[in-house]
XYZ file of C-alpha atoms in Angstrom:
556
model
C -82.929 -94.500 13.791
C -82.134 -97.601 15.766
C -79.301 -95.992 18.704
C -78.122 -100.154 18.915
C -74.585 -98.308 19.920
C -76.364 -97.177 23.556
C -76.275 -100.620 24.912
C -72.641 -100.906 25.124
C -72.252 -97.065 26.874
C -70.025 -96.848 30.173
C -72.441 -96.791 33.352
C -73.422 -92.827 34.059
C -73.487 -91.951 30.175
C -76.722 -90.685 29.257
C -78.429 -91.379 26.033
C -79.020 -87.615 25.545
C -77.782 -84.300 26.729
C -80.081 -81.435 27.036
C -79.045 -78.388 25.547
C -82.231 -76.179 26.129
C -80.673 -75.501 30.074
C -79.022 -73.048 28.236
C -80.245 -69.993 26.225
C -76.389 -69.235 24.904
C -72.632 -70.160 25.193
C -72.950 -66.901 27.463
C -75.509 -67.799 29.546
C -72.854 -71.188 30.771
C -69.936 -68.672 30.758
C -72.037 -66.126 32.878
C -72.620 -69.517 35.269
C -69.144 -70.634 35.305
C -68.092 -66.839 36.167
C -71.137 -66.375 39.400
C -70.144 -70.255 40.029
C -66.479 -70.159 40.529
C -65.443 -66.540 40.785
C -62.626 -67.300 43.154
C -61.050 -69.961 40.906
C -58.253 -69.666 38.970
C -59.422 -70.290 35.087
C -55.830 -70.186 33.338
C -52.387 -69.619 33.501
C -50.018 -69.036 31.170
C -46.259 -68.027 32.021
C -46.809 -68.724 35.160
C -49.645 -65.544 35.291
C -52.945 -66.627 36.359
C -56.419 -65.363 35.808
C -59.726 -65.899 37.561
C -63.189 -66.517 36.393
C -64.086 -63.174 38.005
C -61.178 -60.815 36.584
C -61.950 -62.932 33.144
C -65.889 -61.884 34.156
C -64.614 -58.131 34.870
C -62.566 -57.835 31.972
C -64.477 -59.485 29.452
C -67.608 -57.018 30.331
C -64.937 -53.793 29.624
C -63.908 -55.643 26.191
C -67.447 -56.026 25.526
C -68.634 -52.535 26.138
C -65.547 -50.715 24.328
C -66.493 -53.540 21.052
C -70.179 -52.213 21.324
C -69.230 -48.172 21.589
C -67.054 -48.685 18.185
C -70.691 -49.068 16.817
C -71.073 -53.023 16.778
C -73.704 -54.595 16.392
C -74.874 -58.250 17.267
C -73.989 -60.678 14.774
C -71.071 -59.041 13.503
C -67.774 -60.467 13.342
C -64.704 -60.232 15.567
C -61.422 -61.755 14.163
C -59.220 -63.992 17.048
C -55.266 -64.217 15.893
C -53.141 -65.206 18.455
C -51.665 -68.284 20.143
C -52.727 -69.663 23.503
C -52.449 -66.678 25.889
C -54.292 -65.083 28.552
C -55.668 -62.748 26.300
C -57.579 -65.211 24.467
C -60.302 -66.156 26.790
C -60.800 -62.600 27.824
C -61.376 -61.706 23.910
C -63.604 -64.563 23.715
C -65.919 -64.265 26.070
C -66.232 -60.084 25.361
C -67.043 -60.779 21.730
C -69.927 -63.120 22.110
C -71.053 -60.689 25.601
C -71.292 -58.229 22.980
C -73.694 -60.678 20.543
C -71.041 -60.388 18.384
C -69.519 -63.481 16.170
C -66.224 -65.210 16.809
C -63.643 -65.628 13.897
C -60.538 -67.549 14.970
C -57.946 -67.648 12.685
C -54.655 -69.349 12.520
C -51.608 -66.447 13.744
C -49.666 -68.437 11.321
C -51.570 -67.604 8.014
C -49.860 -66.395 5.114
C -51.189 -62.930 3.812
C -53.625 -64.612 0.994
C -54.971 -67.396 4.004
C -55.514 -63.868 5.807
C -57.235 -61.659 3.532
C -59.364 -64.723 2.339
C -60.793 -65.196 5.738
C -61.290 -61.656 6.409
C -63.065 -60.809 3.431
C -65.120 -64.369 3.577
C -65.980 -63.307 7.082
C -66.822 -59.774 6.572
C -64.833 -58.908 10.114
C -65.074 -55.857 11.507
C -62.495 -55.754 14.141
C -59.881 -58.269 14.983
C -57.674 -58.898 18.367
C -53.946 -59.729 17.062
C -50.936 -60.637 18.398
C -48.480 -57.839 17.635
C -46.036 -60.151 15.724
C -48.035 -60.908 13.156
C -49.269 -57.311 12.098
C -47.031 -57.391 9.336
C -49.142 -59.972 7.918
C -52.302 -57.959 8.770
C -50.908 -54.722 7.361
C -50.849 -56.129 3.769
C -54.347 -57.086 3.503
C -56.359 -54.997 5.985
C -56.898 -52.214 3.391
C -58.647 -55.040 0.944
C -60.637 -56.022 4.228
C -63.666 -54.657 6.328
C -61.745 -54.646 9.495
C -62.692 -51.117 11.247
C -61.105 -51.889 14.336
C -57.395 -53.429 15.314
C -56.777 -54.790 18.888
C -53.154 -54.971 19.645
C -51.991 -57.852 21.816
C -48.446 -58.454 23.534
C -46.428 -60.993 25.507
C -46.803 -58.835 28.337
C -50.201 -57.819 28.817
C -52.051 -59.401 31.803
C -48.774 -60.566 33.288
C -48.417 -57.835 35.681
C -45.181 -56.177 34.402
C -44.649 -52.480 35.589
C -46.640 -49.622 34.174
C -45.025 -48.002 31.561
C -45.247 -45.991 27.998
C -46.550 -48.510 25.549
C -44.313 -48.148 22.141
C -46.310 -46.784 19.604
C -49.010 -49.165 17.511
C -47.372 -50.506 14.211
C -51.048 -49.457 12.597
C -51.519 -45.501 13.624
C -55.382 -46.651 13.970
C -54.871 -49.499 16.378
C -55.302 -49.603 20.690
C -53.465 -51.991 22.774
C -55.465 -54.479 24.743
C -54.493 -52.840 28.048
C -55.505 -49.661 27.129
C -58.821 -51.155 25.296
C -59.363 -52.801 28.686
C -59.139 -49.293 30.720
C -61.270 -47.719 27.668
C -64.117 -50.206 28.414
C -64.023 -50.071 32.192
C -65.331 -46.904 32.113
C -68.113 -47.669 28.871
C -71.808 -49.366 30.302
C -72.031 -53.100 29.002
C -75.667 -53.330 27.919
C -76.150 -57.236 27.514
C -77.231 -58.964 24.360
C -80.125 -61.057 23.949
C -79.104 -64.357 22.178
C -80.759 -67.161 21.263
C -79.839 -70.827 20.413
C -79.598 -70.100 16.294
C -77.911 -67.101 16.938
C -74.021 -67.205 15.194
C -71.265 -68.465 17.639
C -68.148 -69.096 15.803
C -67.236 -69.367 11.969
C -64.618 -72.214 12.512
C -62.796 -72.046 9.082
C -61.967 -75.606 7.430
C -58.108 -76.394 6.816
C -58.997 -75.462 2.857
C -56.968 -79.012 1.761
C -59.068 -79.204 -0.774
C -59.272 -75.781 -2.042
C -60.276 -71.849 -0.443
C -61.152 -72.812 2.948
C -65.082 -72.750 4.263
C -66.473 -71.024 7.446
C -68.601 -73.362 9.596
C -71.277 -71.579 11.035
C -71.733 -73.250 14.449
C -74.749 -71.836 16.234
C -74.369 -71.404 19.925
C -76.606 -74.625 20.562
C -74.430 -76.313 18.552
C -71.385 -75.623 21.004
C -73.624 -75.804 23.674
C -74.366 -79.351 22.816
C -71.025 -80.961 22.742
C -69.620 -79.110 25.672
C -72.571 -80.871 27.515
C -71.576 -83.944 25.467
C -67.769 -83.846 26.328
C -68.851 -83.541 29.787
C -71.096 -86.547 29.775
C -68.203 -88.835 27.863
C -65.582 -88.148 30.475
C -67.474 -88.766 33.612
C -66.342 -92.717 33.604
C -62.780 -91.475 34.472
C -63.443 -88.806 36.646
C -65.726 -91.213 38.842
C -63.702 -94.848 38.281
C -62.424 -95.966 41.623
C -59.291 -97.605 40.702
C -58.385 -93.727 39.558
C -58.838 -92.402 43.120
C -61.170 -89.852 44.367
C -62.795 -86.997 41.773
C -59.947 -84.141 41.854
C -61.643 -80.585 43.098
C -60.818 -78.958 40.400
C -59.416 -80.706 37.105
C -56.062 -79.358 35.199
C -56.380 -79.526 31.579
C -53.763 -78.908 29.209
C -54.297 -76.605 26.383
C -51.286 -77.728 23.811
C -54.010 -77.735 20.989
C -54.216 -73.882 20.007
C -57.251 -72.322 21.079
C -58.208 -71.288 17.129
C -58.933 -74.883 16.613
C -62.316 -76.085 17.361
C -60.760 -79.208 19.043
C -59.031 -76.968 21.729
C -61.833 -74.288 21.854
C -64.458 -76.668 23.172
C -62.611 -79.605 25.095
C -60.238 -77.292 26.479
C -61.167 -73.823 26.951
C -65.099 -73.705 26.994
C -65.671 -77.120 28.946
C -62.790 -76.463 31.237
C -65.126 -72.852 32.086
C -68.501 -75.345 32.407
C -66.452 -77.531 34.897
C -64.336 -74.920 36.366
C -61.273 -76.142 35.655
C -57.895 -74.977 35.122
C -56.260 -74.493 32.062
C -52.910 -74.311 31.592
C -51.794 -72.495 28.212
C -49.240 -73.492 26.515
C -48.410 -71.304 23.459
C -46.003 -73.312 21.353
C -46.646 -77.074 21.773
C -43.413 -77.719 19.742
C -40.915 -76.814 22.337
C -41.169 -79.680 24.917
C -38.792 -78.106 26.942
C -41.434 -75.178 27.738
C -44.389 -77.333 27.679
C -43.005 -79.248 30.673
C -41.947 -76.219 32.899
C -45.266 -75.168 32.443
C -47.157 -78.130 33.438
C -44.885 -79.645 36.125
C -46.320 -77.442 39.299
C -49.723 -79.180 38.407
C -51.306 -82.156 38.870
C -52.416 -83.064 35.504
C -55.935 -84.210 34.792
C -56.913 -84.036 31.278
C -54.763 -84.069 28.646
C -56.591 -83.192 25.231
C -53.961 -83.663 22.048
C -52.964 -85.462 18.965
C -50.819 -88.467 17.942
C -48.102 -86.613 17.070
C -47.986 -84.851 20.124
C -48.357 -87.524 22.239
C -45.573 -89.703 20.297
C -43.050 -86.952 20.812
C -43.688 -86.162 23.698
C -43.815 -90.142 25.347
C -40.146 -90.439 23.547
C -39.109 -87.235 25.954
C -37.344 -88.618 29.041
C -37.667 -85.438 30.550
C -41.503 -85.700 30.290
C -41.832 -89.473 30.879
C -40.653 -88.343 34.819
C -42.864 -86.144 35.537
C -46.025 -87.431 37.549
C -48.319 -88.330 36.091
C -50.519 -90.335 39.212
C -52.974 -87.819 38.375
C -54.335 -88.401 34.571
C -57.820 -89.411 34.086
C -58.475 -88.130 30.463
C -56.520 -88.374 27.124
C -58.747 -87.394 24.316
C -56.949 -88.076 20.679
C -58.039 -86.612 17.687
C -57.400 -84.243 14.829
C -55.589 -87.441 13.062
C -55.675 -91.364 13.423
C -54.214 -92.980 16.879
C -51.451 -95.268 16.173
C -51.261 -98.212 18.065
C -47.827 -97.911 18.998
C -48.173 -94.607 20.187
C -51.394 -95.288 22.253
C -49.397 -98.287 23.922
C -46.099 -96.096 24.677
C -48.436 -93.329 26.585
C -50.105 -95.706 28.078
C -46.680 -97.278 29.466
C -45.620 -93.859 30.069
C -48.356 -91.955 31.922
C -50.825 -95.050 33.056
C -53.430 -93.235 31.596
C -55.079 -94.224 27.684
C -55.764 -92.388 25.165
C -59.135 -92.489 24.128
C -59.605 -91.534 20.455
C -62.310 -89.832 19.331
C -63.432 -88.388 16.064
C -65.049 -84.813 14.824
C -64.956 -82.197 12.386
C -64.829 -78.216 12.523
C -68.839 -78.752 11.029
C -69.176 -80.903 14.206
C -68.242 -78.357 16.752
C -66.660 -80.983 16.990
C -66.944 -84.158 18.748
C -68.973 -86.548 17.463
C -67.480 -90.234 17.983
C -65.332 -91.001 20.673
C -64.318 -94.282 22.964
C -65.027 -95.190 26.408
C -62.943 -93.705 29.147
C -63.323 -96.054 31.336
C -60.967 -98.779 29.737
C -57.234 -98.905 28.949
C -57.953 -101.259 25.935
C -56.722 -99.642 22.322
C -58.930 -101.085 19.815
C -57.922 -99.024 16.717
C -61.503 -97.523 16.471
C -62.200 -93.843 16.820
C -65.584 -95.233 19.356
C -69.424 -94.866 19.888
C -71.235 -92.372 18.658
C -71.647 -89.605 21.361
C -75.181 -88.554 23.519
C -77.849 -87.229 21.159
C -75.346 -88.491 18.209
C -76.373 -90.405 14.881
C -73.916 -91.695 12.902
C -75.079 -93.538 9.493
C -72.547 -95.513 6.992
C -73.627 -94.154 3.044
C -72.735 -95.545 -0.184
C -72.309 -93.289 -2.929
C -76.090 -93.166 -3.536
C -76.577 -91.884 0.330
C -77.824 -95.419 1.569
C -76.830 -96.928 4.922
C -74.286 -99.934 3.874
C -74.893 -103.126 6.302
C -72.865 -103.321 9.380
C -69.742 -104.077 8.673
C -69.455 -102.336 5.208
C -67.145 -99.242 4.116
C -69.008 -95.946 3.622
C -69.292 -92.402 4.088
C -69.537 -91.474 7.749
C -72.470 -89.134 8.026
C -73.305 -87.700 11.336
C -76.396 -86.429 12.507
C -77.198 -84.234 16.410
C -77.485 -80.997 17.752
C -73.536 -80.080 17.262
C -73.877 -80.394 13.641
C -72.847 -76.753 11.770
C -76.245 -74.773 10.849
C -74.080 -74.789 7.114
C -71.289 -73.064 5.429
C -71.366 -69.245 5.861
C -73.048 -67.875 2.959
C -72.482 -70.867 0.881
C -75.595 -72.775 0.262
C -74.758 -74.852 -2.807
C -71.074 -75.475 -0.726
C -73.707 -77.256 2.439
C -76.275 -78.621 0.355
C -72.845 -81.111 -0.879
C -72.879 -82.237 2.457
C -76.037 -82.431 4.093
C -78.485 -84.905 3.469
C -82.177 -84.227 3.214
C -82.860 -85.704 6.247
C -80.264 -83.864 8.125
C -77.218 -86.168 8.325
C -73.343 -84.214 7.615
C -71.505 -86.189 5.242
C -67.841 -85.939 6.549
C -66.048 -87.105 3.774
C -64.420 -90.120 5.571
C -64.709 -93.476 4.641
C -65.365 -95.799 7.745
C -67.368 -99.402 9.029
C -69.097 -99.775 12.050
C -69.397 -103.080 13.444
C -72.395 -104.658 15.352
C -71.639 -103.228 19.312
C -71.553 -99.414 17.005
C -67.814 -99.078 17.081
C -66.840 -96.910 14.083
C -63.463 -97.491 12.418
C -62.011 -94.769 10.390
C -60.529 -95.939 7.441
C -59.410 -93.231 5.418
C -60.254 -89.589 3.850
C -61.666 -90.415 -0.294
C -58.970 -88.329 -1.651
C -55.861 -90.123 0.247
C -57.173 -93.351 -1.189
C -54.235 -95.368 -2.845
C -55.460 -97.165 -5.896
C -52.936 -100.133 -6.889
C -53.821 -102.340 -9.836
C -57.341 -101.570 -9.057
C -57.925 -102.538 -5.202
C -57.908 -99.928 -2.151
C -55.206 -99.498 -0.223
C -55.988 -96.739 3.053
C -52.771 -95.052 4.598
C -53.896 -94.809 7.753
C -53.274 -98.801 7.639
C -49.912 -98.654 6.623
C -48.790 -96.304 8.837
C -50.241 -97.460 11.583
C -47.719 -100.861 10.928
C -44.891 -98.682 9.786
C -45.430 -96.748 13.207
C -45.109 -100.100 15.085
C -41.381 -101.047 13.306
C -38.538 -100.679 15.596
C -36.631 -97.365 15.014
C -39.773 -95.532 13.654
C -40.342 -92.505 15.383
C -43.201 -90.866 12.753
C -44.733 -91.971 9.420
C -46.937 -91.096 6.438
C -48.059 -92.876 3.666
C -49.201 -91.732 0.180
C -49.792 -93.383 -3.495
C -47.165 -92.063 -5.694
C -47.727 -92.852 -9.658
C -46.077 -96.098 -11.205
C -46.560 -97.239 -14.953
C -47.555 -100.847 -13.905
C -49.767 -100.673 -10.869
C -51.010 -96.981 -11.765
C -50.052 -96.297 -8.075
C -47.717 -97.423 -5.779
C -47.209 -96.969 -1.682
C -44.628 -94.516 -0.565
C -43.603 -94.016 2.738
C -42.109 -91.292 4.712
C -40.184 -92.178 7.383
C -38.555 -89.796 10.654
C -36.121 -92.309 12.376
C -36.162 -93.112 15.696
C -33.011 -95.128 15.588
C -30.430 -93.979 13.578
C -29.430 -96.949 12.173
C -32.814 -97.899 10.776
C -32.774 -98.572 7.359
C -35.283 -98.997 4.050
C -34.710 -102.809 3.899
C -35.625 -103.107 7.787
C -38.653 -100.942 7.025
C -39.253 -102.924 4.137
C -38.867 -106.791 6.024
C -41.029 -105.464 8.789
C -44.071 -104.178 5.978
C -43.651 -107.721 4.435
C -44.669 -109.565 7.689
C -47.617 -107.301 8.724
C -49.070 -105.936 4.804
C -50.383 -108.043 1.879
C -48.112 -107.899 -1.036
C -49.666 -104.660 -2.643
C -49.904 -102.772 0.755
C -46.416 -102.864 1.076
C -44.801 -99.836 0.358
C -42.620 -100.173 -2.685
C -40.537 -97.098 -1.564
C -39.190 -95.760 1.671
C -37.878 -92.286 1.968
C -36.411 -90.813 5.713
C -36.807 -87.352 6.563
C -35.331 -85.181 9.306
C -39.088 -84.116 9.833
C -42.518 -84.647 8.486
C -45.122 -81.440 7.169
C -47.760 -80.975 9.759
C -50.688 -78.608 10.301
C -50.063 -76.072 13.296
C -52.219 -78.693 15.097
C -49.763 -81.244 14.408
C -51.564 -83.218 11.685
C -49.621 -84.775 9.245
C -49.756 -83.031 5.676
C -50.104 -85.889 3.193
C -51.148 -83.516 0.371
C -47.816 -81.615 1.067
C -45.966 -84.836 0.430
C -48.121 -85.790 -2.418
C -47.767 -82.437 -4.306
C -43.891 -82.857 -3.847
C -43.983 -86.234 -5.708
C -46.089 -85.153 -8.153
C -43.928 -82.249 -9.087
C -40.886 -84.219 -9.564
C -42.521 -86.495 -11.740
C -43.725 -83.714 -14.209
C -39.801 -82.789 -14.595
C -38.457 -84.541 -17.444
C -35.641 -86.343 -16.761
């Protein structure tokens, strides 16, 4: 395949990456650990940890995982927010050869026990206040083995009698921890097809799906996230390379977005992560961050439009910022330009899926320019533009993006006829998402199929729409979705979170007409106190649409 797109790469971006220096994902850790032992890794709650006590303690949760009789390539269940634990718990289950499961804390019990019993988990490491939710499904599950995490541990609070485990079967990480230390670690030979993760899709479209992502897979777009953000760490006008870069980790760690940008390349680079557990309480986020110099700033638009609107946050310093990567959900224009007004820094939107470990498309960092695409593909990355039929459309036409390179999922677990849907014979993912790329290999996302409007027979995308509603003075957050109508057979509504009180649907509805062609405008224009969003702060437009469609079955 013709790589046209590598001509118009940032100086210092390689073509490839190389992910054979590595045998595993613990092979880098084991690097990062020997490489910067001193370093502190994370904090969270002001409590930090080191690559060497994560090193030491990872080995103990290791060894106590293998003397409870597992073997590699079984699987180890993650449930918890971003906490110190987390990292620790990570690094001892693939130690052990064993397979990591995250899984939203959030789930309800029937998201639970699906993933459980899809996953065939043995043991799982859970925050003590969800248990409830594990203690309804565990008996329908094949978990052996509960780890019981709190607040507290690793913060250095005094000794004391831990309460008793809500499950009678259960050990408490700090006692797990002292278990191991005195258990021998006997390490695990992996290999680059061996299991890493099953990264569980969001299930929009029905029971969610685990993505098996080898560890070359991960592997590969850690080394490729490296690669893309070397521009901004090296770009004079930015100052000199900080020592040691600060990332924040507002994304939760269970998402693949967070678990490789933040957490596993912030290890390769030795960085500095700074947990924050509930991204949705600014007011925390900021105490946490402002003793640091912030240097990479991973999150999506939501996030950074809420938090660019915070005058509390819009003080801080922010002299420091070299990398914003947004993703998860389309970049709106206005957003991009108030964080770029804000912090001096751009955002640089990329594009990826949990089967793409999962960067796979991202923009340059080493320009301030928003051009509304989600970028180049990245080192070692193919991305092809199908029709229906699985042929490349000419440049310039809307198709399927289909994405081919070494971070690409090895399949759905245990669901063959489930990746055989999306993978083409010759390799390529097809994500699902309808997009162009143009002639320098700059890919614009136009929409999911399914949130396709269809009015009077032409396409209309809502990313589109809302990235003009987003623009109108007084909006503070959008969606847009078809909704039925008897002429056009769908019509654009719009869901609008006011910025400005005083905002109304006809000022909405004059700014639309100035910006959309007649049947892009949206013909109605509800306000909300708050919008439906993922834990990872994607807007739910199937939440919306389901709402609609329910009160137009009532009969009036």
């Amino acid at each position: 395949m013709d790589r046209f797109w590598l001509k118009n790469y940032p100086e210092g971006v390689p073509a490839d990456i190389d992910p054979n220096q590595y045998s595993s994902l613990v092979q880098l850790l084991e690097e990062a650990f020997a490489k910067y032992r001193d370093r502190n890794a994370y904090v969270c709650f002001g409590k930090t940890i080191s690559f060497g006590e994560i090193d030491e303690m990872s080995k103990h949760f290791a060894a106590w995982l293998q003397s409870k009789g597992l073997a590699k390539g079984d699987r180890v269940a993650i449930m918890m927010p971003n906490l110190l634990q987390y990292p620790v718990a990570l690094a001892g289950v693939l130690r052990a050869g064993l397979t990591v499961v995250n899984v939203n804390p959030l789930y309800t019990a029937r998201e639970l026990e699906h993933q459980l019993k899809d996953s065939g988990a043995k043991a799982i490491v859970i925050l003590e206040n969800f248990v409830a939710t594990l203690q309804q499904v565990i008996g329908k599950s094949q978990v052996e083995h509960v780890v019981l995490c709190a607040f507290g541990d690793l913060l250095g609070a005094p000794a004391g009698a831990a309460p008793e485990p809500p499950l009678p079967d259960a050990i408490r990480f700090n006692a797990m921890l002292a278990e191991g230390s005195r258990l021998p670690f006997r390490p695990v030979a992996l290999t680059h097809e061996d299991v890493a993760f099953l990264q569980y899709t969001g299930g929009t479209t029905g029971l969610s799906k685990g993505a098996t992502l080898v560890h070359r897979n991960v592997i590969a777009n850690v080394l490729q996230s490296e690669a893309w953000m070397q521009p901004a760490l090296t770009n004079p006008k930015r100052g000199s390379p900080p020592e040691q870069l600060n990332f924040v980790c507002a994304l939760p760690l269970y998402h693949i977005f967070a678990m490789t940008v933040c957490c596993l390349l912030g290890m390769r680079v030795g960085g500095l992560n700074i947990l924050i557990p509930n991204p949705r309480d600014p007011a925390a986020l900021i105490k946490e961050i402002r003793p640091y110099k912030v240097h990479m700033f991973p999150a999506v638009n939501t996030l950074y439009n809420a938090l660019a609107n915070n005058a509390e946050f819009c003080a801080l310093d922010w002299s420091g910022l070299r990398v914003c990567n947004g993703g998860g959900m389309a970049v709106q224009g206005a957003v991009a330009e108030l964080w770029l007004r804000v912090t001096g820094c751009p955002i640089c939107e990329g594009y990826g899926l949990s089967e793409t470990s999962p960067s796979a498309v991202c923009n340059p960092t080493d320009t301030d320019e928003y051009n509304g695409t989600i970028g180049l593909p990245m080192p070692s990355t193919e991305i092809a533009i199908l029709n229906d039929a699985g042929d490349p459309v000419p440049l310039g036409e809307r198709g399927e993006i289909a994405i081919r390179g070494p971070q690409v999922m090895s399949g759905y677990w245990r669901q063959p006829g489930e990746t055989a849907n999306v993978m083409t014979p010759d390799g390529f993912f097809k994500s699902g998402d309808i997009g162009v790329m143009d002639s320098r290999g700059y890919v614009k996302i136009v929409d999911r199929k399914k949130d396709m409007i269809l009015v009077s027979g032409f396409n209309v995308y809502p990313n589109e729409v809302e990235d003009v509603i987003a623009a109108c003075p007084g909006v503070l957050e959008c969606a847009a979705i078809g909704v039925p109508d008897e002429n056009s057979g769908e019509v654009v509504k719009v869901f609008i979170v006011k910025k400005d009180k005083g905002l109304t649907a006809g000022d909405v509805m004059g700014y639309a007409a100035q910006h959309l062609t007649g049947y892009k405008k949206p013909k109605y224009v509800e306000f909300r106190a708050e919008l439906p969003k993922t834990n990872v702060g994607k807007i739910l437009r199937r939440e919306l649409r389901d709402a609609e469609l329910k009160k137009a079955a009532v009969p009036s």
